[in-house]
Short mmCIF file of C-alpha atoms and ligand atoms in Angstrom, two decimals:
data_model
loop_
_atom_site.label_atom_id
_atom_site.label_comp_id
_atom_site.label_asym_id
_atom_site.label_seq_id
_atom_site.Cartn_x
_atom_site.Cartn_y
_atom_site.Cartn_z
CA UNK J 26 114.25 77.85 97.10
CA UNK J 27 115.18 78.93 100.99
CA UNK J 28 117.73 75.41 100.54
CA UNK J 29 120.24 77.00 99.38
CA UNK J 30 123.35 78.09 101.33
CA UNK J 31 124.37 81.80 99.83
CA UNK J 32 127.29 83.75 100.56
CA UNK J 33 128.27 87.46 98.97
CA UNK J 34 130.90 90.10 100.60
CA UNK J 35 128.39 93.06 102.42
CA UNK J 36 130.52 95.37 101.98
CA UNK J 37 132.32 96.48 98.58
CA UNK J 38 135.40 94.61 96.70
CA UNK J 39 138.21 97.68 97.61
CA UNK J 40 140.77 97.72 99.68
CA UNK J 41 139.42 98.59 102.98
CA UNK J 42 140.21 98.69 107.17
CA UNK J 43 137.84 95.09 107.21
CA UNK J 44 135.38 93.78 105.14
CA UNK J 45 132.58 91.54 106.08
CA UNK J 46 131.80 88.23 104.33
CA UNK J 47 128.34 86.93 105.17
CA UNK J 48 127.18 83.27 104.73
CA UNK J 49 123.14 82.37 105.48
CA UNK J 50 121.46 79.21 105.42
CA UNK J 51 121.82 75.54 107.20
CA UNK J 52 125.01 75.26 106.01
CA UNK J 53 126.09 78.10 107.18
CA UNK J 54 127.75 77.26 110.54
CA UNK J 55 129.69 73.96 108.98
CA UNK J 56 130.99 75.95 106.53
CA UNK J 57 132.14 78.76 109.19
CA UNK J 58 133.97 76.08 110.92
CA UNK J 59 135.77 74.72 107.87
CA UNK J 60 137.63 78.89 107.07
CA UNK J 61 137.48 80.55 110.46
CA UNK J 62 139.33 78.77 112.94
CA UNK J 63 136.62 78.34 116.22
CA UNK J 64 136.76 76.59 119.53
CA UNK J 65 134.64 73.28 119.66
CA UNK J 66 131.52 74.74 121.88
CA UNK J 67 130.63 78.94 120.47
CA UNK J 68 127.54 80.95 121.83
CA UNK J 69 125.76 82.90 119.11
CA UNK J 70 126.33 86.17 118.99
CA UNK J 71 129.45 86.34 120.64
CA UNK J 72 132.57 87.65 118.61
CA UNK J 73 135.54 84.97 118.08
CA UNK J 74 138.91 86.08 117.48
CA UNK J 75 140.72 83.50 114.88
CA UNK J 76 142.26 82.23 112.17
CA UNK J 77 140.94 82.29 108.65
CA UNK J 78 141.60 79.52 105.89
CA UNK J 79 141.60 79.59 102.08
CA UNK J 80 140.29 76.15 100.46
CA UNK J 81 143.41 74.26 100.73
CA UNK J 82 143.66 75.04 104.22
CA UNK J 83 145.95 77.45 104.47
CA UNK J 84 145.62 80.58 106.89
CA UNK J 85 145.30 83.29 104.78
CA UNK J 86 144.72 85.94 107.21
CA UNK J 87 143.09 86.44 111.54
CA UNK J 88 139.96 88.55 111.63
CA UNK J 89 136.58 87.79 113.62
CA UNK J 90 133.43 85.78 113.25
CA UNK J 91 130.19 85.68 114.58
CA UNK J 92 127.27 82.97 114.90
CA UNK J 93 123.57 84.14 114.64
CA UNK J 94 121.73 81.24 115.49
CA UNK J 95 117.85 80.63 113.54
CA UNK J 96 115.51 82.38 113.76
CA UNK J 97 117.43 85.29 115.73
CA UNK J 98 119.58 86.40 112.62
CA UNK J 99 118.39 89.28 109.88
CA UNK J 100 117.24 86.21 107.69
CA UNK J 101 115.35 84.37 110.14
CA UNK J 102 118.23 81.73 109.28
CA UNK J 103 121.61 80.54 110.44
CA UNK J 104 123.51 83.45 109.57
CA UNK J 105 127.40 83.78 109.86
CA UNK J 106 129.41 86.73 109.66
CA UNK J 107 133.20 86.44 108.83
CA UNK J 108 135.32 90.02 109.40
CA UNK J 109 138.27 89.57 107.41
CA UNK J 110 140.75 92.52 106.69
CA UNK J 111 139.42 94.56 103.54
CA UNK J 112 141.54 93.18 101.02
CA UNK J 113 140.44 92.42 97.63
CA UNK J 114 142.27 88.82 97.36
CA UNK J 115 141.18 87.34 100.86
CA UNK J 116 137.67 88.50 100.47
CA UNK J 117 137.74 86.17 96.91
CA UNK J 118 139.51 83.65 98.63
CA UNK J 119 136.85 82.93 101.60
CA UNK J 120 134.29 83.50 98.76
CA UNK J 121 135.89 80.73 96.72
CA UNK J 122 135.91 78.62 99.84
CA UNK J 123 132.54 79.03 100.61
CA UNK J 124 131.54 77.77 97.21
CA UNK J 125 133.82 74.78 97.38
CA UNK J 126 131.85 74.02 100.43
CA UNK J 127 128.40 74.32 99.38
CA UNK J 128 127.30 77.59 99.61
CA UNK J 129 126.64 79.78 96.63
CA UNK J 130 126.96 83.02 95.54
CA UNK J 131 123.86 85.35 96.97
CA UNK J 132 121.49 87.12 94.25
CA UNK J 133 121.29 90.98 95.13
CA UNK J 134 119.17 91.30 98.02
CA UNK J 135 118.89 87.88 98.45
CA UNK J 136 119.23 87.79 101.83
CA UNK J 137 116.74 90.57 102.70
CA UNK J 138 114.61 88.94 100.40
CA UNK J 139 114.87 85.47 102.52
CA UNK J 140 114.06 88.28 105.92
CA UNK J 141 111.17 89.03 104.39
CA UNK J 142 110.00 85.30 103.43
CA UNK J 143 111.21 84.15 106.43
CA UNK J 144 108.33 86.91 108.29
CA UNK J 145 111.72 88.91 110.06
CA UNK J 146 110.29 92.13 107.82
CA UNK J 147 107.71 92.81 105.52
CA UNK J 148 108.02 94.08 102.06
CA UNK J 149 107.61 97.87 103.30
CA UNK J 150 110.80 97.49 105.36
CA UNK J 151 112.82 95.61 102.47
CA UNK J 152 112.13 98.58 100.90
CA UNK J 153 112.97 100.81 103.52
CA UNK J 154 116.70 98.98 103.64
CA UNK J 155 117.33 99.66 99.96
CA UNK J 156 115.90 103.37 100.08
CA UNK J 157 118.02 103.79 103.64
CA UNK J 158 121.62 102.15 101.62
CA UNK J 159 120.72 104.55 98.79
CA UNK J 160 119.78 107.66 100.23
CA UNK J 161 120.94 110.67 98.96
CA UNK J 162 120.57 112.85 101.66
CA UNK J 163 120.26 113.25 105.63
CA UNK J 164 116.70 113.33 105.39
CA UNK J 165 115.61 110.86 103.15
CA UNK J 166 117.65 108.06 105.01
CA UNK J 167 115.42 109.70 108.07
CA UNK J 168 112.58 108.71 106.51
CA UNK J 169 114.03 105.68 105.49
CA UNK J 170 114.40 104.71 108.50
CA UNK J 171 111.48 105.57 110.18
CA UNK J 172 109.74 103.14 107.49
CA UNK J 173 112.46 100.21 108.41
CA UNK J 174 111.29 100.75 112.10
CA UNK J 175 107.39 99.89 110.46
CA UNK J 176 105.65 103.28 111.14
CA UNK J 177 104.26 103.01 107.62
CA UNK J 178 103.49 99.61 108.07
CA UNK J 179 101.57 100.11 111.05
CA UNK J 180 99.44 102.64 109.14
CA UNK J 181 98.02 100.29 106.43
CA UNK J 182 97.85 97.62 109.15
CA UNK J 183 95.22 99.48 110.80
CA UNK J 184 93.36 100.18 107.50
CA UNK J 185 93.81 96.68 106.60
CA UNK J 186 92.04 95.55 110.34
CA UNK J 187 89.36 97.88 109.36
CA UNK J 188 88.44 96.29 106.42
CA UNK J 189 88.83 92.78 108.19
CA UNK J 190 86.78 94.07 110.37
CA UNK J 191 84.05 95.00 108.21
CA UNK J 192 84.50 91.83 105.95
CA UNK J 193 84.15 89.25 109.38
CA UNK J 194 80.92 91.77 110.74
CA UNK J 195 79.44 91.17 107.19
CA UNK J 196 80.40 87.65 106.84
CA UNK J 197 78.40 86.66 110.18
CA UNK J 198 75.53 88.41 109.13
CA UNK J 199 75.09 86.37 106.29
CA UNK J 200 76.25 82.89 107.78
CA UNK J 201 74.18 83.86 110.92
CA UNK J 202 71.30 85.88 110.08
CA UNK J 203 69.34 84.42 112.87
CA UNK J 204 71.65 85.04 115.85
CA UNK J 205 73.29 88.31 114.30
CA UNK J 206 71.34 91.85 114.03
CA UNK J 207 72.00 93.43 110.53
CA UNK J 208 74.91 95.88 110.09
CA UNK J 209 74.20 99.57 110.50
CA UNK J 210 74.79 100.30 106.73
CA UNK J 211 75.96 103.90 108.48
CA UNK J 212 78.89 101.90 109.83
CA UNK J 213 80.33 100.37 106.72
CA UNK J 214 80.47 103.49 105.22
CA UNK J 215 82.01 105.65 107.96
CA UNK J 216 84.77 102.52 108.05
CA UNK J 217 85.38 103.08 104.21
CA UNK J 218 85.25 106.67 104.23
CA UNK J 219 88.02 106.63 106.81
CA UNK J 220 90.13 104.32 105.40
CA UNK J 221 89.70 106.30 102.08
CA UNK J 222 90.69 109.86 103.83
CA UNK J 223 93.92 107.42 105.21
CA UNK J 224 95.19 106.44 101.92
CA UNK J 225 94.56 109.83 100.32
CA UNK J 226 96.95 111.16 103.12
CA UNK J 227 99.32 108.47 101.79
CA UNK J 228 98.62 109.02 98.44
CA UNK J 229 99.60 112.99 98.91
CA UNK J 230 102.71 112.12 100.61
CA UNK J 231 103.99 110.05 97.43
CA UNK J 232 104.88 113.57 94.98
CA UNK J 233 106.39 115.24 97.54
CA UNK J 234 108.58 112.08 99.32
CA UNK J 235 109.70 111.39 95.42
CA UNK J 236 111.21 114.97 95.49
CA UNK J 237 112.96 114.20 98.85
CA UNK J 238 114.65 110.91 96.96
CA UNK J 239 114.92 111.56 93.75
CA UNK J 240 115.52 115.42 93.91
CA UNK J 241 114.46 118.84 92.59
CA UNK J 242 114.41 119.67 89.06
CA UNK J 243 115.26 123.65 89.65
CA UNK J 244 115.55 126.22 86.35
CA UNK J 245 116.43 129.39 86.45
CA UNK J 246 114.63 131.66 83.05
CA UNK J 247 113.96 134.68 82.29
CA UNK J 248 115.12 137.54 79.95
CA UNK J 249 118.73 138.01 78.94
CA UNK J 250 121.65 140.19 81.24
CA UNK J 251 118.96 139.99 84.40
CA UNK J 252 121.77 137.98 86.04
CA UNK J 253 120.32 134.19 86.10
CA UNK J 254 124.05 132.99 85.44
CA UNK J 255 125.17 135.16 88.51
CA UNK J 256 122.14 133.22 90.46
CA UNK J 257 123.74 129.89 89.38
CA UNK J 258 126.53 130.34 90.67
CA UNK J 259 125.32 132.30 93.91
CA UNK J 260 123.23 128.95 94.97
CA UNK J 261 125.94 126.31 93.07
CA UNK J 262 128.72 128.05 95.43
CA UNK J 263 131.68 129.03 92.76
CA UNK J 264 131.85 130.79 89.39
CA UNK J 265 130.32 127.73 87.07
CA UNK J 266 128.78 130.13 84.53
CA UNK J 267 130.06 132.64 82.42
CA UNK J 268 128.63 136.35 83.40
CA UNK J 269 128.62 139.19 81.47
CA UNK J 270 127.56 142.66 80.65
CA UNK J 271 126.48 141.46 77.29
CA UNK J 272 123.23 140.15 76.81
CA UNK J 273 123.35 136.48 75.49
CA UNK J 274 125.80 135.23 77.45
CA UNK J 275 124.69 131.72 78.03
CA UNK J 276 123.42 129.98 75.39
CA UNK J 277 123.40 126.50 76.22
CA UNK J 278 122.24 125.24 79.34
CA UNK J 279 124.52 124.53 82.10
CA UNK J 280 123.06 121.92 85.06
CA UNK J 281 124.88 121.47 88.10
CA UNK J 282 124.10 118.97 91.51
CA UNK J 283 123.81 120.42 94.72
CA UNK J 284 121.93 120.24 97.74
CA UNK J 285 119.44 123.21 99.30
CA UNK J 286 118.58 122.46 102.94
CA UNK J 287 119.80 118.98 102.04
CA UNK J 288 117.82 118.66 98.94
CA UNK J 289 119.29 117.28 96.41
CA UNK J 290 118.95 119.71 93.69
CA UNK J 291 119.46 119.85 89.91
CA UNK J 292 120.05 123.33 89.22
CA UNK J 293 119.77 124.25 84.93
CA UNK J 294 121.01 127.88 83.89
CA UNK J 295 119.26 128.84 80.59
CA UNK J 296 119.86 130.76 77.95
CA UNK J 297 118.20 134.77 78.24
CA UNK J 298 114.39 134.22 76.11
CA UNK J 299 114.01 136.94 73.55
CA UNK J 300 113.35 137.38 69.79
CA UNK J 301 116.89 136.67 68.45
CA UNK J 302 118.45 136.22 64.85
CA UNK J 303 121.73 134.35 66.08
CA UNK J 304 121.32 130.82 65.26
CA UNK J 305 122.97 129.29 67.86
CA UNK J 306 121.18 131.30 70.35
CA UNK J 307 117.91 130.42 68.76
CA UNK J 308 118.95 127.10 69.78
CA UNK J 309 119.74 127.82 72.79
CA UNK J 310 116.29 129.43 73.82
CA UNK J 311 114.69 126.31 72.30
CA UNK J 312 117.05 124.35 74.83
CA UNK J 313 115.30 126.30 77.95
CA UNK J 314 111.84 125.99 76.69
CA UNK J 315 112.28 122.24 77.17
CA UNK J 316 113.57 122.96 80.38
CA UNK J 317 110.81 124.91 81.76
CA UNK J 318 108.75 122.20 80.99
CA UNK J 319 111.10 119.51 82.70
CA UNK J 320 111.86 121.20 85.77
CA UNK J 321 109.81 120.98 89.26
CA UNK J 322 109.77 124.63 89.73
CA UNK J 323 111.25 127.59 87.97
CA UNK J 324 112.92 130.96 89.14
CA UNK J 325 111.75 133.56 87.22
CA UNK J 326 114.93 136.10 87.40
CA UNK J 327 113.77 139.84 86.66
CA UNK J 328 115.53 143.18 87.28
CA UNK J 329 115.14 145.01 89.75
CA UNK J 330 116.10 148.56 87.77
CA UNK J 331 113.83 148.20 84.22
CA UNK J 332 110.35 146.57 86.66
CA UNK J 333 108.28 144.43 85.25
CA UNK J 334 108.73 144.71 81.79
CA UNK J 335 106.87 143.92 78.37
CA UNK J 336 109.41 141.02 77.71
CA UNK J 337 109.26 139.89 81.81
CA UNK J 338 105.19 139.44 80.91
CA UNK J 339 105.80 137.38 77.49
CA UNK J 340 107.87 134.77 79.25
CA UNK J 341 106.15 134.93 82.95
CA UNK J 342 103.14 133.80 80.43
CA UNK J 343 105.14 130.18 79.58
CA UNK J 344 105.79 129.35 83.20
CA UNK J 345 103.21 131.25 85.06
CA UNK J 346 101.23 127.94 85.35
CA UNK J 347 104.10 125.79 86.58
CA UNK J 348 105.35 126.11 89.95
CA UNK J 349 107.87 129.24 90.46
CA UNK J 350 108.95 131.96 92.82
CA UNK J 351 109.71 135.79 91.16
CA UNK J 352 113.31 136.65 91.95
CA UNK J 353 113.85 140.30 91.83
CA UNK J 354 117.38 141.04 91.34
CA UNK J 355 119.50 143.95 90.98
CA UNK J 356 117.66 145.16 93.90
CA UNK J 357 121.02 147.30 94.81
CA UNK J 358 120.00 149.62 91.57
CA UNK J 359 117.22 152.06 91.42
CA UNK J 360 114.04 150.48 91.82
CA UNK J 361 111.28 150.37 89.45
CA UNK J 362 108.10 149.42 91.17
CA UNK J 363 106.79 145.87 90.81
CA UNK J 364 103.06 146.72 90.68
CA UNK J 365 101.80 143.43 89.05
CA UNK J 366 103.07 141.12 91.61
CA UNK J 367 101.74 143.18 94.81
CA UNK J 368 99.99 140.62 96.35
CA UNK J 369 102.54 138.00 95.50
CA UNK J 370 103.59 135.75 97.99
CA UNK J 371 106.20 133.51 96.32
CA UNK J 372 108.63 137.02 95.58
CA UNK J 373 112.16 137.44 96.44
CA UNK J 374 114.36 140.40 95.86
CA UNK J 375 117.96 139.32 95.59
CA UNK J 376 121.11 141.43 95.13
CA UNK J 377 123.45 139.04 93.90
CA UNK J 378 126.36 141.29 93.39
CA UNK J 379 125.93 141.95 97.26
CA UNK J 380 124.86 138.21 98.41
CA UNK J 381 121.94 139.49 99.83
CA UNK J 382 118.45 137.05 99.11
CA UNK J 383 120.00 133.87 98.32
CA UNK J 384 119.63 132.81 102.10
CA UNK J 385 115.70 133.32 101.49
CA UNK J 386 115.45 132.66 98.05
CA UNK J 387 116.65 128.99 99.11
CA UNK J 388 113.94 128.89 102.31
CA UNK J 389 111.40 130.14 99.59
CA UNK J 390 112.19 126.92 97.63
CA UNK J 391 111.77 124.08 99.90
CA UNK J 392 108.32 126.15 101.76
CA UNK J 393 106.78 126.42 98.34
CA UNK J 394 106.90 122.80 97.52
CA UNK J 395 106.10 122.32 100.98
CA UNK J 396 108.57 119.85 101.21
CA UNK J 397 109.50 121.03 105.11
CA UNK J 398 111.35 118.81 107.20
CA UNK J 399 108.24 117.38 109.45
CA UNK J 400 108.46 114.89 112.54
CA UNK J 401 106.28 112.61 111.12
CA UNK J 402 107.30 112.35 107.47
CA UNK J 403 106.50 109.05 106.09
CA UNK J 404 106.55 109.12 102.04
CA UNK J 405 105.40 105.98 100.16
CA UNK J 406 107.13 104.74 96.96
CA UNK J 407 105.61 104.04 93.34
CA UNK J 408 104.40 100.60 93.57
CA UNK J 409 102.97 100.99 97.21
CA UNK J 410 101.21 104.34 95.24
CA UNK J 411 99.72 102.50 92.42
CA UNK J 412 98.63 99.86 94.83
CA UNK J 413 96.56 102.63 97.85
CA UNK J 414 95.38 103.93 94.35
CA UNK J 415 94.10 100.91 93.10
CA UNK J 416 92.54 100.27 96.74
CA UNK J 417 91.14 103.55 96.74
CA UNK J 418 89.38 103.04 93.52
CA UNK J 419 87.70 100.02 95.09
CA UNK J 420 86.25 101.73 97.79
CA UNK J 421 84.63 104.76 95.28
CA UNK J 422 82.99 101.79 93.43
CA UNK J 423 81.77 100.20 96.71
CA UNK J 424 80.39 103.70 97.43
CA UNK J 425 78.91 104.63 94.50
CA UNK J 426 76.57 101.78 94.56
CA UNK J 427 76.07 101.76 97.88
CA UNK J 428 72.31 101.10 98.13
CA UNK J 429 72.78 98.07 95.77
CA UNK J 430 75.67 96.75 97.87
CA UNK J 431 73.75 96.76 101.34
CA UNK J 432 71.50 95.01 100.06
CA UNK J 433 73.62 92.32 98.60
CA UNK J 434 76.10 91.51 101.13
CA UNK J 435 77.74 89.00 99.28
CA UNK J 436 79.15 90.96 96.64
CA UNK J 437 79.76 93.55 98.74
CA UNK J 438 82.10 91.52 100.74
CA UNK J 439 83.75 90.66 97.58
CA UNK J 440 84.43 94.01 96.78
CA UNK J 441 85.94 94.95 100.25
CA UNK J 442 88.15 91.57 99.92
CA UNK J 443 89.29 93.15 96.65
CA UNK J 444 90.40 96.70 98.40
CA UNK J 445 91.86 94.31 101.31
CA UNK J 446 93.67 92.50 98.74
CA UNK J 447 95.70 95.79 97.68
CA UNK J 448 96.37 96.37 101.14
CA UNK J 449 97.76 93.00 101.56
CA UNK J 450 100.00 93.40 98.33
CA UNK J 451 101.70 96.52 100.06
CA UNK J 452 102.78 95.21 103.06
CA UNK J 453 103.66 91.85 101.35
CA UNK J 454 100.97 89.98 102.79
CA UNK J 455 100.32 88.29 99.32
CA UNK J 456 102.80 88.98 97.14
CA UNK J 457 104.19 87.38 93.46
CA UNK J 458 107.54 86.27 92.19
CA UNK J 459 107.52 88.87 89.95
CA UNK J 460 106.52 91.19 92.26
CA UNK J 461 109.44 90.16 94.80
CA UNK J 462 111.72 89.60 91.80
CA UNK J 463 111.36 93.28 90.82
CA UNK J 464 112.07 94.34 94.46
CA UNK J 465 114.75 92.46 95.20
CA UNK J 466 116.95 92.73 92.02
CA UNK J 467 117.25 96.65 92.51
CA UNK J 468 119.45 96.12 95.98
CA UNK J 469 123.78 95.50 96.11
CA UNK J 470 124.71 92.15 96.35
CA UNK J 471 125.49 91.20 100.08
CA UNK J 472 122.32 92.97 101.31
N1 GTP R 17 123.97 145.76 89.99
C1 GTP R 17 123.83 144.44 89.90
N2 GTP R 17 124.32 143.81 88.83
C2 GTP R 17 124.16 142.47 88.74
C3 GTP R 17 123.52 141.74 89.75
N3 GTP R 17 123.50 140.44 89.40
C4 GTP R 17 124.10 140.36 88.19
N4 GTP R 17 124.52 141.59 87.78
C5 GTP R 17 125.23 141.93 86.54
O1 GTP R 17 124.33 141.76 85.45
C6 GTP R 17 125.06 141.35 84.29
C7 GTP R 17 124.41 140.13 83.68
O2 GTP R 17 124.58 139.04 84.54
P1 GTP R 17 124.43 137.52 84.05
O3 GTP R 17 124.39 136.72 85.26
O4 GTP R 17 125.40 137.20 83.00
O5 GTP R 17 122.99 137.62 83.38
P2 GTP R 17 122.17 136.48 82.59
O6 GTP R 17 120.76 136.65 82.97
O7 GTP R 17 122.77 135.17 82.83
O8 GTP R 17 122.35 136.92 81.09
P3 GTP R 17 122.29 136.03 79.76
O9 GTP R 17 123.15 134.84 79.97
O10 GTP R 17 122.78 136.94 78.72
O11 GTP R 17 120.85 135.67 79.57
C8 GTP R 17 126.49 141.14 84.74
O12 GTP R 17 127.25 142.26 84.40
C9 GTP R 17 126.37 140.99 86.24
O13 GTP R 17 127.52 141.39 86.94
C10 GTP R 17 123.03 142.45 90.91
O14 GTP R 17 122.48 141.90 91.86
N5 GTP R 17 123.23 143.79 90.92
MG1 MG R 18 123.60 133.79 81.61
#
């Protein structure tokens, strides 16, 4: 499979300052030589200044090249890099070359895919390269990174050494049970307990790293004319909603992208909830119902000047169980005491008319899905989730039979090979086509 010769532009078909054409595999270096114009003797990793050819030979434009030598290249094989200028018709022309000279055309994320089979990465940090290239924010490329740099992979390392641990302690007991004294059963399951705790830490970091990434689902409810359109536009920045005196103003929802504390954010504006005869209002309030359901966490806009009021209680019963944060607006009017939310920690009084609360209503967000920017954030992905959960299920049944187990240290060595194996499968210690196939497709071409 690794025979091949591939070649893809890294960087996208538009016009462009430079582009970079990248070529990996044994042929890679011949086929450098026969488009980029290079002195007889070159030293890896040093940039050359030339010519560049087209397939009939002709010099179709000067840019630089550079030699990474096997295994010292990102895919552990010769590796060439040609910089041409970024236009659309050279780039296809040294393409075209490269294919008249042997090399194909790389799958997407074919080359990070020959890193990792090659041992320059393991599957953790392929993974890390395509969240990093697709990150939608400051932070999540952070994270991203800190992933690509293996901190995450040095975590279930350890767990996995554990477990190797245990299985080679148990393994000599049985093959040696003259020379070796018998396993405090204590031990084995202070080792599994711990790497449990680990991989529940893990597990917990998956919701919240997911809302990093992918984004929070943030709706806005509550009765008509308590100003939830003027709230959209407070946090969306600019007058995307219609607001009015009259009560019914929005009736379908309105969703808008934008970023809180560099969040990305999908913010939905709903239609006021009460008992209405207007049919396309009805509609409308059936609209936001669905939304309440879909969204991560919900503002529940109430005024300020009527309190907390028979209505406020019939629709604070639909969300009261999701995640949400009371926003008390109209706080410039006369003020009705709130009695029923005292205690209530997740409160904010806004006054939108005079921008005052947005600045905490938008801290109040990100604390209460406790989704603050740590030092050490590490969040793990959906198939390294199902795996530590499949792994973690292992060790329960290890644990609940226990007593059975010591005493049968041959299938309880099985079963610890079992969690092991899950272990392996995240870092990409044992891994399937199908497995790598899934991976791999999701990345750009060139990568
Ligand atoms: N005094 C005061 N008035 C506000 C404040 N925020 C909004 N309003 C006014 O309240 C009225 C209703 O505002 P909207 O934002 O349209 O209310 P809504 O909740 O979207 O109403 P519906 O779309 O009908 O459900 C408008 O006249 C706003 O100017 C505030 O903080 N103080
Ligand atoms: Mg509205």
């Amino acid at each position: 499979m690794n025979k091949d010769t591939i070649v893809a532009n890294a960087t996208p078909l538009i016009p462009s300052a430079i582009s970079i054409v990248r070529i990996s595999g044994d042929k890679a270096l011949e086929i450098g030589r026969k488009i980029f114009s290079l002195p007889e003797n070159i030293t890896p990793r040093k940039v050359y200044f030339g010519k560049i050819f087209n397939n009939k030979g002709e010099i179709i434009d000067e840019g630089l090249f550079v030699y990474f030598q096997k295994p010292k290249s990102f895919t552990g094989e010769d590796l060439v890099e040609i910089y041409p200028h970024g236009s659309v018709p050279v780039v296809k022309s040294i393409l075209e070359a490269c294919f008249m000279y042997g090399a194909r055309l790389a799958r997407p994320g074919e080359f990070t895919e020959r890193a990792f089979l090659n041992g320059k990465i393991d599957l953790l940090q392929a993974e890390a390269i395509a969240d990093l290239i697709n990150a939608k924010s400051e932070r999540a490329a952070k994270i991203a990174v800190s992933i690509l740099e293996g901190k995450l992979s040095k975590q279930i390392n350890i767990l996995r050494e554990k477990l190797i641990n245990l299985i080679s302690l148990i393994e000599a007991e049985i093959n040696f049970p003259e020379d070796v004294e018998e396993i405090d059963s204590s031990l084995i399951i202070s080792q599994l307990e711990e790497v449990k705790s680990q991989i529940d830490k893990l597990l917990a970091s998956y919701k919240k790293g997911n809302l990093i990434k992918e984004g929070i689902k943030l709706a806005i409810v509550g009765r008509p004319n308590v100003g939830k359109s003027s709230l959209f536009n407070a946090l969306v920045g600019y007058e995307r909603a219609i607001v009015s005196e009259i009560q019914g103003t929005t009736r379908d929802f309105i969703e808008e992208s934008l970023k809180i504390k560099d969040i990305p954010v999908i913010l939905l504006d709903t239609a006021g909830l009460r008992d209405t005869e207007d049919k396309i209002e009805k509609i409308g309030i059936e609209k936001a119902q669905e939304k309440i359901n879909e969204a991560d966490i919900i503002l529940f806009v109430i005024d300020a000047s009527s309190g907390f009021t028979e209505e406020d209680k019939k629709i604070y019963d639909k969300i009261k169980d999701k995640p949400h944060i009371i926003v008390v607006n109209k706080s410039d009017l006369n003020n009705k005491p709130i009695d029923f939310f005292e205690k209530y920690d997740n409160i904010v009084y806004t006054s939108i008319i005079n921008n005052q609360g947005i600045k905490e209503l938008e801290e109040k967000i990100i604390t209460s899905l406790g989704i603050i920017e740590k030092e050490d954030d590490l969040f793990i992905n959906l198939r390294q989730s199902t795996l530590l959960k499949q792994a973690k299920e292992k060790i329960e049944e290890i644990e609940n039979h226990i007593n059975y187990l010591i005493n049968n240290k041959e299938i309880l060595m099985i079963y610890i090979q079992e969690a092991l194996n899950y272990l392996d499968e995240v870092v990409g210690a044992i891994s399937t086509e199908d497995v790598l196939d899934n991976i791999f497709s999701k990345f750009c071409i060139g990568k």
